[in-house]
Coordinates of C-alpha atoms in Angstrom, one line a residue:
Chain A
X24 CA 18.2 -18.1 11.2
X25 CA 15.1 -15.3 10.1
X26 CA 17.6 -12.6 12.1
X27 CA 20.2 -13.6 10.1
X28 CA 18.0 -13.3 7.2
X29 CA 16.7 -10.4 8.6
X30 CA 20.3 -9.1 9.1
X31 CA 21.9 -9.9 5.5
X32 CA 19.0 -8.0 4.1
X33 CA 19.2 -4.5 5.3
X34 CA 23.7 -5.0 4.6
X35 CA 22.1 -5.7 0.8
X36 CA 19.5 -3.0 1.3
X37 CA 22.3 -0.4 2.5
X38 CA 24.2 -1.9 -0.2
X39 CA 21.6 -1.6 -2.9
X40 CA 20.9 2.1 -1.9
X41 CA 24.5 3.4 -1.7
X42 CA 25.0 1.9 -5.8
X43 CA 21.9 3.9 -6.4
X44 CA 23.3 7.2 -4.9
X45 CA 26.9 6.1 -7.1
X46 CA 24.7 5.7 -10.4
X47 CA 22.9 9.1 -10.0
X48 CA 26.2 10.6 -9.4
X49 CA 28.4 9.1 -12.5
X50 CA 24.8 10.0 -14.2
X51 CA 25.3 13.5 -13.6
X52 CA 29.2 13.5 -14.0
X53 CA 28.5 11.8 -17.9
X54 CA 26.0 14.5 -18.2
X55 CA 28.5 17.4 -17.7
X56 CA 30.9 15.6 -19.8
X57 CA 28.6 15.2 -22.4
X58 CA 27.8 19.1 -22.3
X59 CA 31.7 19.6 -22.4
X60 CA 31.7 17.9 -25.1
X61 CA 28.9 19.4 -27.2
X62 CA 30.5 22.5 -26.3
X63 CA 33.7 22.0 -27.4
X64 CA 32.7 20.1 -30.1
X65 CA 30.9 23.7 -31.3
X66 CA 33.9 25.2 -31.1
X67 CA 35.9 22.8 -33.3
X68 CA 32.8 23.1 -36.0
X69 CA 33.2 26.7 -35.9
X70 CA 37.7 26.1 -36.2
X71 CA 37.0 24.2 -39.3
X72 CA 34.5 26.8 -40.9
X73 CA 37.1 29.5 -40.5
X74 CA 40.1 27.7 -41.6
X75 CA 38.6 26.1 -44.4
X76 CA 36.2 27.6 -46.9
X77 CA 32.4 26.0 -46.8
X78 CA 32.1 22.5 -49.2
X79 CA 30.4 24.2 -51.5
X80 CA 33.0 26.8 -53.1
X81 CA 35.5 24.1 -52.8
X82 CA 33.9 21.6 -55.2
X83 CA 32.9 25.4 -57.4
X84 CA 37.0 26.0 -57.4
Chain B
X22 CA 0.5 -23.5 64.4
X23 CA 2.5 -20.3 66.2
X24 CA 1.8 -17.1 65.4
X25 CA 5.9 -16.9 64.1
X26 CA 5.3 -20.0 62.2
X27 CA 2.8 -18.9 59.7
X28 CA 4.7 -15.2 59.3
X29 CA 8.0 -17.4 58.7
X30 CA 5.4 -19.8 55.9
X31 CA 4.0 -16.4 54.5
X32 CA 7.2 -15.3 54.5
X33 CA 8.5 -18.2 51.9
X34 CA 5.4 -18.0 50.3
X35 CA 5.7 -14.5 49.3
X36 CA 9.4 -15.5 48.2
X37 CA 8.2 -17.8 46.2
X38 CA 5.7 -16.0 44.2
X39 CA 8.5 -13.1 43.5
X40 CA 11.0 -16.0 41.9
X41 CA 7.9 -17.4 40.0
X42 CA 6.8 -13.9 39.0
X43 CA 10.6 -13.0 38.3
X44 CA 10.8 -16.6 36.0
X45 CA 7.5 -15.5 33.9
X46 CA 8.8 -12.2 33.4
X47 CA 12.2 -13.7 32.3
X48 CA 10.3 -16.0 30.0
X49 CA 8.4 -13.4 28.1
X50 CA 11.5 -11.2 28.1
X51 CA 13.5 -14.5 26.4
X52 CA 10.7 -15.0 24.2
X53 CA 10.0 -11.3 22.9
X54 CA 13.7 -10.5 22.0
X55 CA 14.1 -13.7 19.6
X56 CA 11.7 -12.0 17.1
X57 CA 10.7 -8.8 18.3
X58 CA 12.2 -4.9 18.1
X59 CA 10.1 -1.7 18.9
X60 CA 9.1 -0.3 14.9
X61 CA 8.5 2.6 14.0
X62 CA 5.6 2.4 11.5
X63 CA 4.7 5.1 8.7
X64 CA 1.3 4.2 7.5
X65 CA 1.0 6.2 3.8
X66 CA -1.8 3.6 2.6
X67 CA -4.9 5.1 0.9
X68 CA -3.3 8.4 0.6
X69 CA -3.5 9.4 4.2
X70 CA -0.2 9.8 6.8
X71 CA -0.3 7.7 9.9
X72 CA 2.4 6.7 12.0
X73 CA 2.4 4.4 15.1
X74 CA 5.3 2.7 17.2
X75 CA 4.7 -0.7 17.7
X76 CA 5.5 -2.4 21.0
X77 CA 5.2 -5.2 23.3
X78 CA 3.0 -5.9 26.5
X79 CA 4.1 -7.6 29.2
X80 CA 2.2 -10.9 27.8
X81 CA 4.2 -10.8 24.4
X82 CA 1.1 -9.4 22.4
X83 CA 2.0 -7.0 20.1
X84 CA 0.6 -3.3 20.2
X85 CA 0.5 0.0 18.7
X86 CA 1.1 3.8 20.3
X87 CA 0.2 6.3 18.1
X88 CA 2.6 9.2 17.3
X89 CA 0.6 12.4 16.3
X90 CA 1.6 14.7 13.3
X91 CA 1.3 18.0 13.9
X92 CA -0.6 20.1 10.6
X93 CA -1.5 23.5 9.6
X94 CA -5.4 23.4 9.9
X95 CA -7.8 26.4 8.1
X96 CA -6.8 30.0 9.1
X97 CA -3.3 29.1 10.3
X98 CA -4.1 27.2 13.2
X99 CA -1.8 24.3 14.4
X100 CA -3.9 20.9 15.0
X101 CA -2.2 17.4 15.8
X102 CA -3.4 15.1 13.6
X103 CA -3.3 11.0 13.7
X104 CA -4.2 10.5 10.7
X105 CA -4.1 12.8 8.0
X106 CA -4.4 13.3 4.3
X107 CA -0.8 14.2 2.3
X108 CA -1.4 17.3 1.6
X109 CA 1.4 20.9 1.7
X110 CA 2.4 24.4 0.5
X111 CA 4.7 26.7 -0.3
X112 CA 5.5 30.2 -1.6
X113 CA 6.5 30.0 -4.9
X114 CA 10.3 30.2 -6.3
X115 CA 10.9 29.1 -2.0
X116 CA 12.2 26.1 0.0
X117 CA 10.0 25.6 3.0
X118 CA 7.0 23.2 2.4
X119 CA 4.2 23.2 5.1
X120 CA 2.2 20.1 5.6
X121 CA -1.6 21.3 5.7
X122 CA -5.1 19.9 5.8
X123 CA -7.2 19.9 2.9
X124 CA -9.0 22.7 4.2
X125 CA -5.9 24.6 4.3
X126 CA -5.2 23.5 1.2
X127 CA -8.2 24.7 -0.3
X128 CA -7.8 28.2 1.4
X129 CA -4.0 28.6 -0.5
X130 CA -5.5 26.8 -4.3
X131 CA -6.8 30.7 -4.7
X132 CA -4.2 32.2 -4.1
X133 CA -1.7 32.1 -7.0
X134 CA 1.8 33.6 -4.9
X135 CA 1.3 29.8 -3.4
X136 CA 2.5 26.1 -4.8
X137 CA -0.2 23.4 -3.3
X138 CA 0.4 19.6 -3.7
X139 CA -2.4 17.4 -3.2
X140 CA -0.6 14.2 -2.6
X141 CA 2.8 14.0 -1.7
X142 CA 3.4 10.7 -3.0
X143 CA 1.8 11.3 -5.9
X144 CA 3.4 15.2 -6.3
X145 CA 6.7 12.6 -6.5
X146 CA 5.9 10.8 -9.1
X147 CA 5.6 13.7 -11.6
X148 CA 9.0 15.2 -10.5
X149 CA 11.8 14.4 -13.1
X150 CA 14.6 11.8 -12.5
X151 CA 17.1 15.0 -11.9
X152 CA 14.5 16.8 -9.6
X153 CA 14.8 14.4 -6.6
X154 CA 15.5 17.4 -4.0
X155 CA 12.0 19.2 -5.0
X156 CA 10.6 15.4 -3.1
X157 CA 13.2 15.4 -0.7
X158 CA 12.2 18.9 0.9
X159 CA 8.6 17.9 0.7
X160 CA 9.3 14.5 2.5
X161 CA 11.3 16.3 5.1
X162 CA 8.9 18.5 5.8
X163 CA 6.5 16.0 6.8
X164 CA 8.7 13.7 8.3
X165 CA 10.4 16.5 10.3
X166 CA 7.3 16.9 11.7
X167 CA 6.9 13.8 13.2
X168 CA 10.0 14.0 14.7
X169 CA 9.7 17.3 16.6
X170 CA 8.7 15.4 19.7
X171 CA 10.5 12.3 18.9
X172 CA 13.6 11.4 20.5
X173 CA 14.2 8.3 19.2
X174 CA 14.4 6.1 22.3
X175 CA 11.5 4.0 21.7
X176 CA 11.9 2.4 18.7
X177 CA 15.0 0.4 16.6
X178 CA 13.6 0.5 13.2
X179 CA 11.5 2.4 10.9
X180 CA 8.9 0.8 8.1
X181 CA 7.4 2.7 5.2
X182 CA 4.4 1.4 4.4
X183 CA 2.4 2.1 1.1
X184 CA 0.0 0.6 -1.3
X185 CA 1.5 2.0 -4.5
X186 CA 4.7 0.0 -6.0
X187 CA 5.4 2.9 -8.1
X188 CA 6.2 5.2 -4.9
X189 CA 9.1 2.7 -3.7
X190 CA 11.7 3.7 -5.7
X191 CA 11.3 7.2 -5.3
X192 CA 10.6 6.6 -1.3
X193 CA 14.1 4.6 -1.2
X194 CA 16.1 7.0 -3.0
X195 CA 14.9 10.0 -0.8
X196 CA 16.0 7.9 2.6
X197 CA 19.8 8.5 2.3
X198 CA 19.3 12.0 2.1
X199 CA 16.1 12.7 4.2
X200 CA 17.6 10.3 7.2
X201 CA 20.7 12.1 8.4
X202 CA 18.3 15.3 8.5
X203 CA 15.9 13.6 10.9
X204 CA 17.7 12.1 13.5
X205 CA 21.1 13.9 12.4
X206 CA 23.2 10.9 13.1
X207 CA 26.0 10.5 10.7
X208 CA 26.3 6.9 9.0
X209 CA 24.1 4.9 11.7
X210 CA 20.6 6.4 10.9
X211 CA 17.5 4.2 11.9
X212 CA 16.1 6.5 9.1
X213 CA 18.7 5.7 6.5
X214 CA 18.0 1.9 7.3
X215 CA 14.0 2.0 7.0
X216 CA 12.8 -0.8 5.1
X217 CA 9.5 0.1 2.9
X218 CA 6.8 -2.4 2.5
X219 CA 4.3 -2.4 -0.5
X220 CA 0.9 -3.7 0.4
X221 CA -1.2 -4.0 -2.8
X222 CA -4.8 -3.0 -2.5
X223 CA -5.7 -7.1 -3.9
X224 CA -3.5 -8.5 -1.3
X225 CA -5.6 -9.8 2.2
X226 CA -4.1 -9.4 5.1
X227 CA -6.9 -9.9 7.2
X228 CA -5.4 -13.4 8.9
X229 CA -2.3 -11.6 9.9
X230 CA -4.2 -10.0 12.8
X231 CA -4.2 -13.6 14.2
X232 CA -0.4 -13.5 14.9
X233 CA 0.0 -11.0 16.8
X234 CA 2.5 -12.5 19.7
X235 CA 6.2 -13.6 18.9
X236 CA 5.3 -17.0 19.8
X237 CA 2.1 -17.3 16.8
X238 CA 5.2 -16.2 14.4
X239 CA 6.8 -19.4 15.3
X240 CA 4.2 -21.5 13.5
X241 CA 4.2 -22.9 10.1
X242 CA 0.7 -23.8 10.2
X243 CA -2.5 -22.8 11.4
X244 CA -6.5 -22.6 11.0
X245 CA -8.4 -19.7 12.2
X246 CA -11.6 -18.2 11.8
X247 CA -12.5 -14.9 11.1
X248 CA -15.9 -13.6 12.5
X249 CA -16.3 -10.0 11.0
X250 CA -20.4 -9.5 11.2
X251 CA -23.3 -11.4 12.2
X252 CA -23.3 -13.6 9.2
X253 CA -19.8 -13.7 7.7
X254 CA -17.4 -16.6 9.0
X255 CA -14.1 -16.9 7.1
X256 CA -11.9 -19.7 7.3
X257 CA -7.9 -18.5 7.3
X258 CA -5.3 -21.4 6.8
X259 CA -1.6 -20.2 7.4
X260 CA 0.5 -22.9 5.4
X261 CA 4.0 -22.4 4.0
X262 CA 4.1 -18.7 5.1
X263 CA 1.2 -17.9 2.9
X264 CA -2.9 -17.5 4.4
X265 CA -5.5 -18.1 2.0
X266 CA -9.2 -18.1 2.7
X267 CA -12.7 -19.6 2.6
X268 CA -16.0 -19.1 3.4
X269 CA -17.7 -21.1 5.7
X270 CA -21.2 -22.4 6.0
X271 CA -21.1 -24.4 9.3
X272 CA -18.6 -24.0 11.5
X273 CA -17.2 -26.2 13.7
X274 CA -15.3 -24.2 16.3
X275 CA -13.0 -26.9 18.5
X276 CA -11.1 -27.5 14.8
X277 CA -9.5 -23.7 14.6
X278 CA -6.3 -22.6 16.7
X279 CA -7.7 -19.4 16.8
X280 CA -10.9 -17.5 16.4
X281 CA -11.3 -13.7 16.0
X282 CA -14.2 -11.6 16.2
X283 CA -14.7 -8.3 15.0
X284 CA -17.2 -5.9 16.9
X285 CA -20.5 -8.0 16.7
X286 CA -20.7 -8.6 20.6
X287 CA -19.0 -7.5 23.6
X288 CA -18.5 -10.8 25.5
X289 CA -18.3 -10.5 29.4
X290 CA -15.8 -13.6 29.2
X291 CA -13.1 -13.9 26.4
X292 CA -13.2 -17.5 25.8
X293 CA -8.7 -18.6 25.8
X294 CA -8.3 -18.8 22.0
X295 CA -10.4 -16.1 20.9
X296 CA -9.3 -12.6 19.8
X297 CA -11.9 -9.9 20.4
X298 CA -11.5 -6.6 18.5
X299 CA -14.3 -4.1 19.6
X300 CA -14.2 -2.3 15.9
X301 CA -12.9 -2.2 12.7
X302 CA -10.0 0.3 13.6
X303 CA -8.7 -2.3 15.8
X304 CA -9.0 -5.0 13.6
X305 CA -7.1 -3.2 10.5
X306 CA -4.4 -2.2 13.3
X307 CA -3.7 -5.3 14.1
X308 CA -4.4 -6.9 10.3
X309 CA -1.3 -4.7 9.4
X310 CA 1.0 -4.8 12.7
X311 CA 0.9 -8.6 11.9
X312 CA 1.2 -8.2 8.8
X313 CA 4.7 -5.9 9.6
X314 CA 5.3 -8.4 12.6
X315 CA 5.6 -11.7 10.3
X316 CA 7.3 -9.1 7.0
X317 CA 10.1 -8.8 9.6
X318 CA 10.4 -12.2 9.2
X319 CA 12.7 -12.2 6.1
X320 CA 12.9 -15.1 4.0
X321 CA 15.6 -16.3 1.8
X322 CA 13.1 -15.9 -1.4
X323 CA 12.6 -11.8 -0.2
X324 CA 17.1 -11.9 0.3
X325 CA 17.4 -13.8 -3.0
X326 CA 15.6 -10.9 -5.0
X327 CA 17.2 -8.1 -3.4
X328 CA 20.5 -9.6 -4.6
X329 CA 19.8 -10.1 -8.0
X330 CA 19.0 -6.5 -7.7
X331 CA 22.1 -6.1 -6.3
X332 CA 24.0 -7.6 -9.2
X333 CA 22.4 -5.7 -11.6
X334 CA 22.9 -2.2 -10.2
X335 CA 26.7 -3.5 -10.3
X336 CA 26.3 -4.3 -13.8
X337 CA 25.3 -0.8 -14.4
X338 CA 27.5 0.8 -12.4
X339 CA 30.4 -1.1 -14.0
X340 CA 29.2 -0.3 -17.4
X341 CA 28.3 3.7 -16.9
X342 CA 31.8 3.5 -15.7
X343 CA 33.4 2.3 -18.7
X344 CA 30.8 4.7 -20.5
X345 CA 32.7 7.9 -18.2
X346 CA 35.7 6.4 -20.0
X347 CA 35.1 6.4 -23.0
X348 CA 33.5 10.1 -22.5
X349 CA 36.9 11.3 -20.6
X350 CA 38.8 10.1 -23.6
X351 CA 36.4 11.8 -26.3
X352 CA 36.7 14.8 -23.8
X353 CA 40.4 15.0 -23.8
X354 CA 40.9 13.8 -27.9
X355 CA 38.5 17.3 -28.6
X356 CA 40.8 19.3 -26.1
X357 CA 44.0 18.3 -27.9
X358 CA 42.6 18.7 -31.4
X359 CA 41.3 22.4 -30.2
X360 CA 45.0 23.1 -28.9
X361 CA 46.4 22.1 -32.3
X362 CA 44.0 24.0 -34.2
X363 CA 44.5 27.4 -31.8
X364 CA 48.6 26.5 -32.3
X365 CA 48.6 27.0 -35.7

C-alpha cells in the first residue's frame, strides 16, 4: 500500500514537473506573440498617420 | 562415540547452522526490500552542501556513507570536502561556475573581472522567472561535482533536502534540466525523479532517530525516551504518524519501546532496546535518515495535495492555451489588416 503510494506519487511528481516545463514554454511562446504584436501594431499606427492626416487638422478642415 | 560418528554429527551440525544462517539472511533480505531502497541524500540544510548515500546493514538498521564534494580551496588548491558551505565563481560575461570555499571566495570578492555567489540557494532566489539557466549552470556545477566519482550503482533515488520552502520551486524546476546532464540518461534519470523534502527549522525531528530499521517503520505507535545530556530526558510518543514530545521529571524506563542516548556515557554493554549515539553528529544523522526513511513513506494526505496541484497546473495550462489563441488570432487579424493597408 505506502509503495503504491509511494509509486503514484513520483507518476504525479513527473507529471507535475513536465506541466511546469509546458507553462514556461507557452509563457515564452505568448511573450513572443505579444512582441509580434506590439510590433506590428507600430507599424499599423504609423499606416494610419501616413494615410490619414493627424485629428487635429481634420476637425480645423 | 566413534571418531566418524562425531565428524558425520559435526558435519550436520555445520549444515545446519549454514541453512539457519541462510534463513536469517533471507529474512532480513525479505524484510529490507518491503520498505527500503539505497537514497541518495543531498543535505542543503543551514546553508551548507552535504551529501550521503543511505544503506542497509546486514541487521536491517539503516546507515549513512558519505560522498565527498570536491571544492576549490584558497590559492587554487583542490580539497574534498563533506560538508561544505554553497559558495562559487566565475569570470564575468562566462559559463563555467566553480564551486569554492569561503576562503576562496573571499580571495575572488577583490577582484572585480570575477562574479562570486555566496549562497547558491539563495543566489537563485534573486534570479528572474526568465533567468532559470543562470541557476541551472550554477546547480550543475555543484552537482557535477558530486558525480565525478559517482557511477550510480549504489543508490535508486535521490532526495533534496532543504530548510527553506522558498528554494523548492526553483530546486524542482532546475531537475528536468540539470538531471539528463548528470547521469546523461535520456527519460529514466534518477536525477529527473528526485523528490525534495522541506524540513522547517521549527519542525523536531529528533524522535525519528528512533526508527531507524524497516521493521520500527512498521509501527503506528510508540514511546521512547530521549536522553541527550546528563539532565535532559524527553519523552517522544509516535501516534498517528506524528511524534510529539515532553519533558520528563522521573522516569520510568520498563514503560518506553525504546530509549536513546546521546553521548553522555560510553556503556561497555548496550542494554537490547537502547540506541547509543557517541555524539551529536551521529544523533542529527540518524534524526534526519529517519526522518527521510519514514518521508518515503508516502501517505495519501502528501498524494492528495500533490494532485490538487496537479489540477491546477492543468487549469493553467488550459487557460494560457486559450490565451495563445486568442493572441494567434489578434496576431493574424493585424497581419491581414497590414496586407490591406500595403495593397492599397
Amino acid at each position: 500500500m505506502q509503495r503504491n503510494n509511494l509509486s503514484e506519487y513520483l507518476e504525479l511528481q513527473h507529471a507535475v514537473r513536465t506541466l511546469q516545463i509546458e507553462l514556461q514554454n507557452e509563457d515564452a511562446v505568448q511573450q513572443q506573440m505579444r512582441e509580434q504584436i506590439a510590433g506590428l501594431h507600430n507599424r499599423l499606427k504609423a499606416s494610419f498617420a501616413e494615410y490619414w492626416p493627424p485629428l487635429r487638422e481634420r476637425q480645423v478642415e | 562415540m566413534k571418531v566418524a560418528d562425531a565428524q558425520k554429527d559435526q558435519t550436520a551440525l555445520q549444515g545446519l547452522i549454514r541453512i539457519f544462517e541462510n534463513m536469517i539472511v533471507q529474512a532480513v533480505e525479505a524484510t529490507a526490500s518491503t520498505a527500503f531502497e539505497p537514497l541518495m541524500v543531498i543535505d542543503m540544510r543551514f546553508g551548507m552542501f552535504a551529501a550521503f548515500i543511505i544503506s542497509l546493514r546486514a541487521d536491517g538498521t539503516v546507515y549513512g556513507i558519505p560522498r565527498p564534494l570536491e571544492v576549490e580551496e584558497a590559492h587554487q588548491i583542490p580539497a574534498t570536502r563533506l560538508r561544505t558551505p554553497m559558495c562559487a565563481y566565475r569570470k564575468k560575461k562566462t559559463q563555467n561556475w566553480i564551486v569554492c570555499s569561503e576562503g576562496r571566495l573571499k580571495e575572488k570578492v577583490s577582484e572585480p573581472e570575477f562574479e562570486v555567489v555566496e549562497s547558491v540557494l539563495d543566489y537563485g532566489l534573486t534570479l528572474p522567472e526568465n533567468d532559470r539557466l543562470t541557476f541551472v549552470r550554477l546547480w550543475h556545477a555543484f552537482l557535477g561535482r558530486l558525480t565525478s566519482t559517482d557511477s550510480g550503482q549504489d543508490y535508486n533515488r535521490v532526495i533534496f533536502v532543504v530548510d527553506n520552502g522558498d528554494v523548492v520551486p526553483i530546486i524542482e524546476q532546475s531537475i528536468p534540466l540539470v538531471g539528463e546532464k548528470i547521469d546523461k540518461s535520456k527519460g529514466d534519470s534518477k536525477w529527473q525523479s528526485a523528490l525534495v523534502v522541506c524540513i522547517d527549522a521549527t519542525l523536531d525531528i529528533s524522535g525519528f532517530a528512533f526508527l531507524n530499521t524497516p521493521r520500527d517503520l512498521q509501527v503506528s505507535q510508540g514511546l521512547y525516551l530521549l536522553l541527550r545530556g546528563e539532565s535532559s530526558a524527553v519523552e517522544a510518543a509516535f501516534e498517528d504518524s506524528q511524534f510529539s514530545y515532553a519533558s520528563m521529571q522521573s522516569i520510568a524506563l520498563s514503560k518506553y519501546h525504546k530509549i536513546a542516548v546521546v553521548g553522555i556515557i560510553t556503556p561497555a554493554v548496550i542494554p537490547q532496546n537502547t540506541l547509543y549515539f557517541p555524539n551529536e553528529d551521529q544523533f542529527q544523522n540518524a534524526c534526519l535518515t529517519g526522518y527521510l526513511h519514514w518521508w518515503l513513506q508516502i501517505d495519501g494526505r502528501r498524494v492528495e495535495e500533490l494532485r490538487q496541484r496537479y489540477i491546477l497546473l492543468e487549469q493553467q495550462l488550459a487557460t494560457k492555451k486559450k490565451e495563445t489563441e486568442g493572441l494567434v488570432g489578434l496576431l493574424n487579424r493585424l497581419k491581414t489588416v497590414l496586407q490591406h493597408i500595403n495593397q492599397q
